Amino acid sequence: MLSQNIIHVTDEDFADKVLNADGPVLVDFWAEWCGPCRMIAPALDELAEEFDGQITIAKMDVDSSPKTPQTFSVRGIPTLMVFQGGNVQGTKVGGATKGDLKNFIAQHV
């Protein structure tokens, strides 16, 4: 079950929901078959609540929306990118602990 605080983005609405967002947006590029992606999902759910109002957390399925990951040179998943003002502010690739994810997000809010 996904957190109420996590949004889903696609190639079609990425610019609207991420690039043109008012505040920072963390995008989790993931896929259903990716073990490390599934492992960090609960931590992202919790962090979406902890950082509610400070950063938006979005998930993008790289299988159903392949254009955007290609545009931002996503090579492996999970790849987490923080966008602000339409630009990438930070990137983290691979699995991580909740503490690692929290520190990564905290650097960008």
XYZ file of N, CA and C in Angstrom:
327
model
N 0.850 -1.199 0.000
C 0.000 0.000 0.000
C 0.884 1.247 0.000
N 0.603 2.110 -0.917
C 1.405 3.320 -1.041
C 0.955 4.398 -0.079
N 1.919 5.173 0.356
C 1.625 6.306 1.210
C 0.756 7.307 0.454
N -0.094 8.002 1.194
C -0.918 9.065 0.604
C -0.029 10.208 0.135
N 1.197 10.260 0.656
C 2.085 11.385 0.377
C 3.000 11.165 -0.822
N 2.865 10.002 -1.471
C 3.708 9.728 -2.636
C 2.858 9.837 -3.892
N 3.370 10.582 -4.869
C 2.642 10.720 -6.128
C 3.291 9.838 -7.190
N 2.529 9.515 -8.213
C 3.068 8.748 -9.334
C 3.159 9.657 -10.536
N 4.283 9.601 -11.215
C 4.454 10.431 -12.401
C 4.767 9.552 -13.607
N 4.408 10.057 -14.776
C 4.621 9.346 -16.033
C 5.348 10.282 -16.993
N 5.747 9.756 -18.131
C 6.364 10.601 -19.154
C 5.454 11.790 -19.480
N 4.140 11.541 -19.501
C 3.180 12.570 -19.911
C 3.074 13.727 -18.907
N 3.102 13.411 -17.598
C 2.889 14.494 -16.622
C 4.149 14.888 -15.839
N 5.298 14.350 -16.248
C 6.552 14.624 -15.532
C 6.871 16.128 -15.468
N 6.790 16.807 -16.601
C 7.114 18.242 -16.624
C 6.191 19.006 -15.690
N 4.913 18.681 -15.747
C 3.923 19.376 -14.942
C 4.128 19.129 -13.443
N 4.279 17.857 -13.059
C 4.332 17.512 -11.639
C 5.715 17.649 -11.014
N 6.777 17.564 -11.825
C 8.136 17.585 -11.280
C 8.890 18.852 -11.674
N 9.056 19.068 -12.962
C 9.867 20.193 -13.424
C 9.240 21.541 -13.081
N 7.906 21.602 -13.093
C 7.231 22.862 -12.795
C 6.687 22.929 -11.370
N 7.099 22.009 -10.509
C 6.607 21.987 -9.125
C 7.121 23.211 -8.358
N 6.365 23.622 -7.359
C 6.746 24.783 -6.556
C 7.988 24.524 -5.710
N 8.054 23.353 -5.102
C 9.183 23.038 -4.221
C 9.988 21.874 -4.769
N 10.927 21.372 -3.961
C 11.741 20.236 -4.403
C 10.911 18.958 -4.548
N 11.299 18.146 -5.531
C 10.626 16.864 -5.755
C 11.690 15.783 -5.859
N 11.549 14.746 -5.042
C 12.431 13.584 -5.133
C 11.727 12.564 -6.014
N 12.380 12.168 -7.098
C 11.792 11.161 -7.989
C 12.540 9.845 -7.807
N 11.773 8.802 -7.514
C 12.307 7.451 -7.383
C 12.027 6.731 -8.700
N 13.081 6.550 -9.510
C 12.946 5.780 -10.748
C 13.062 4.312 -10.359
N 12.028 3.528 -10.609
C 11.969 2.154 -10.108
C 11.265 1.253 -11.116
N 11.250 -0.043 -10.802
C 10.488 -1.023 -11.590
C 9.991 -2.118 -10.660
N 8.889 -2.712 -11.045
C 8.242 -3.759 -10.245
C 9.193 -4.931 -9.962
N 10.037 -5.286 -10.930
C 10.906 -6.462 -10.819
C 12.207 -6.175 -10.060
N 12.414 -4.938 -9.625
C 13.679 -4.532 -9.001
C 13.630 -4.741 -7.485
N 14.414 -5.707 -6.996
C 14.441 -6.006 -5.559
C 14.822 -4.816 -4.683
N 15.957 -4.156 -4.961
C 16.350 -2.997 -4.147
C 15.300 -1.878 -4.177
N 14.589 -1.742 -5.291
C 13.516 -0.726 -5.379
C 12.422 -1.043 -4.362
N 12.057 -2.325 -4.286
C 11.012 -2.733 -3.344
C 11.501 -2.591 -1.902
N 12.812 -2.799 -1.702
C 13.356 -2.699 -0.344
C 13.327 -1.262 0.197
N 13.538 -0.269 -0.664
C 13.553 1.112 -0.167
C 12.150 1.730 -0.118
N 11.169 1.071 -0.740
C 9.813 1.631 -0.801
C 9.217 1.961 0.579
N 9.295 1.054 1.578
C 8.710 1.398 2.884
C 9.387 2.616 3.524
N 10.708 2.729 3.357
C 11.427 3.876 3.917
C 10.978 5.165 3.238
N 10.788 5.105 1.922
C 10.318 6.292 1.202
C 8.917 6.684 1.652
N 8.063 5.690 1.916
C 6.718 5.973 2.429
C 6.808 6.747 3.741
N 7.659 6.264 4.653
C 7.811 6.916 5.955
C 8.393 8.320 5.801
N 9.398 8.457 4.935
C 10.039 9.759 4.743
C 9.098 10.749 4.064
N 8.196 10.252 3.223
C 7.213 11.130 2.581
C 6.350 11.790 3.648
N 6.057 11.039 4.719
C 5.267 11.608 5.815
C 6.120 12.537 6.666
N 7.351 12.128 6.963
C 8.241 12.954 7.792
C 8.535 14.300 7.144
N 8.719 14.299 5.831
C 9.089 15.522 5.112
C 7.885 16.170 4.419
N 6.671 15.762 4.823
C 5.459 16.303 4.215
C 5.469 17.829 4.280
N 5.226 18.467 3.147
C 5.213 19.926 3.111
C 6.567 20.531 2.775
N 7.645 19.711 2.872
C 8.986 20.211 2.575
C 9.487 19.736 1.221
N 9.102 18.502 0.885
C 9.524 17.921 -0.396
C 8.432 16.967 -0.852
N 8.241 16.896 -2.156
C 7.289 15.944 -2.719
C 8.077 14.705 -3.128
N 7.556 13.536 -2.800
C 8.209 12.298 -3.232
C 7.339 11.676 -4.318
N 7.987 11.402 -5.457
C 7.287 10.858 -6.620
C 7.965 9.571 -7.058
N 7.173 8.661 -7.615
C 7.720 7.416 -8.152
C 7.429 7.362 -9.640
N 8.423 6.915 -10.402
C 8.226 6.743 -11.835
C 8.662 5.336 -12.224
N 7.717 4.567 -12.776
C 7.988 3.209 -13.242
C 8.718 3.312 -14.587
N 9.984 2.889 -14.600
C 10.815 3.035 -15.810
C 10.331 2.148 -16.961
N 9.566 1.104 -16.646
C 9.055 0.234 -17.710
C 7.877 0.882 -18.435
N 6.982 1.523 -17.696
C 5.815 2.123 -18.341
C 6.091 3.548 -18.830
N 7.145 4.171 -18.300
C 7.525 5.522 -18.742
C 9.027 5.557 -19.031
N 9.457 5.038 -20.192
C 10.894 4.926 -20.474
C 11.578 6.216 -20.961
N 10.808 7.182 -21.452
C 11.431 8.380 -22.048
C 12.146 9.253 -21.032
N 11.460 9.548 -19.920
C 12.036 10.458 -18.923
C 13.331 9.911 -18.321
N 13.357 8.634 -17.885
C 14.629 8.113 -17.359
C 15.766 8.234 -18.368
N 15.452 8.010 -19.645
C 16.456 8.127 -20.705
C 16.954 9.568 -20.804
N 16.030 10.519 -20.728
C 16.371 11.940 -20.805
C 17.375 12.324 -19.719
N 17.200 11.739 -18.521
C 18.065 12.084 -17.391
C 19.167 11.048 -17.160
N 19.443 10.230 -18.191
C 20.534 9.246 -18.164
C 20.472 8.289 -16.978
N 19.266 7.832 -16.655
C 19.119 6.829 -15.596
C 19.583 5.494 -16.167
N 20.649 4.930 -15.582
C 21.225 3.686 -16.102
C 20.851 2.484 -15.242
N 20.817 2.692 -13.929
C 20.468 1.603 -13.019
C 19.345 2.049 -12.115
N 18.638 1.092 -11.547
C 17.583 1.452 -10.616
C 17.773 0.672 -9.323
N 17.322 1.178 -8.188
C 16.656 2.472 -8.083
C 17.627 3.649 -8.269
N 17.149 4.678 -8.944
C 17.865 5.948 -9.007
C 16.938 6.996 -8.409
N 17.455 7.736 -7.445
C 16.689 8.808 -6.823
C 17.288 10.124 -7.276
N 16.451 11.034 -7.745
C 16.918 12.355 -8.158
C 16.058 13.414 -7.505
N 16.713 14.455 -7.011
C 15.980 15.591 -6.465
C 15.979 16.686 -7.524
N 14.775 17.143 -7.862
C 14.604 18.216 -8.829
C 14.114 19.460 -8.110
N 14.639 20.609 -8.494
C 14.091 21.864 -8.009
C 14.258 22.904 -9.105
N 13.193 23.637 -9.367
C 13.244 24.640 -10.417
C 13.559 24.039 -11.778
N 13.155 22.784 -11.983
C 13.365 22.143 -13.272
C 14.740 21.530 -13.458
N 15.603 21.626 -12.440
C 16.965 21.092 -12.557
C 17.232 19.995 -11.541
N 18.156 19.083 -11.893
C 18.562 18.022 -10.968
C 19.509 18.620 -9.930
N 19.145 18.478 -8.657
C 19.959 19.014 -7.558
C 20.836 17.933 -6.912
N 20.432 16.670 -7.097
C 21.197 15.578 -6.496
C 20.723 14.245 -7.024
N 21.620 13.268 -7.039
C 21.301 11.933 -7.546
C 21.893 10.888 -6.612
N 21.120 9.842 -6.358
C 21.598 8.715 -5.555
C 21.166 7.446 -6.278
N 22.127 6.564 -6.542
C 21.832 5.331 -7.280
C 22.026 4.129 -6.371
N 21.083 3.183 -6.457
C 21.211 1.935 -5.712
C 20.417 1.928 -4.427
N 20.385 0.767 -3.814
C 19.663 0.606 -2.562
C 20.310 1.425 -1.455
N 19.525 1.747 -0.433
C 20.040 2.549 0.672
C 19.210 2.291 1.915
N 19.788 2.594 3.056
C 19.041 2.465 4.304
C 18.138 3.682 4.452
N 17.195 3.599 5.379
C 16.317 4.745 5.620
C 17.153 5.953 6.058
N 18.179 5.703 6.876
C 19.054 6.788 7.332
C 19.764 7.472 6.174
N 20.273 6.667 5.239
C 20.937 7.220 4.041
C 19.963 8.077 3.231
N 18.754 7.544 3.060
C 17.745 8.261 2.275
C 17.358 9.567 2.964
N 17.228 9.492 4.283
C 16.841 10.690 5.047
C 17.914 11.771 4.906
N 19.180 11.377 5.020
C 20.283 12.333 4.874
C 20.299 12.942 3.474
N 20.063 12.094 2.477
C 20.032 12.567 1.092
C 18.936 13.611 0.895
N 17.741 13.307 1.413
C 16.623 14.245 1.285
C 16.906 15.522 2.064
N 17.434 15.375 3.283
C 17.683 16.538 4.152
C 18.643 17.534 3.514
N 19.564 17.045 2.690
C 20.515 17.935 2.011
C 19.818 18.851 1.010
N 18.602 18.504 0.614
C 17.936 19.212 -0.473
C 16.649 19.928 -0.083
N 16.332 19.931 1.214
C 15.110 20.653 1.622
C 15.469 21.888 2.441
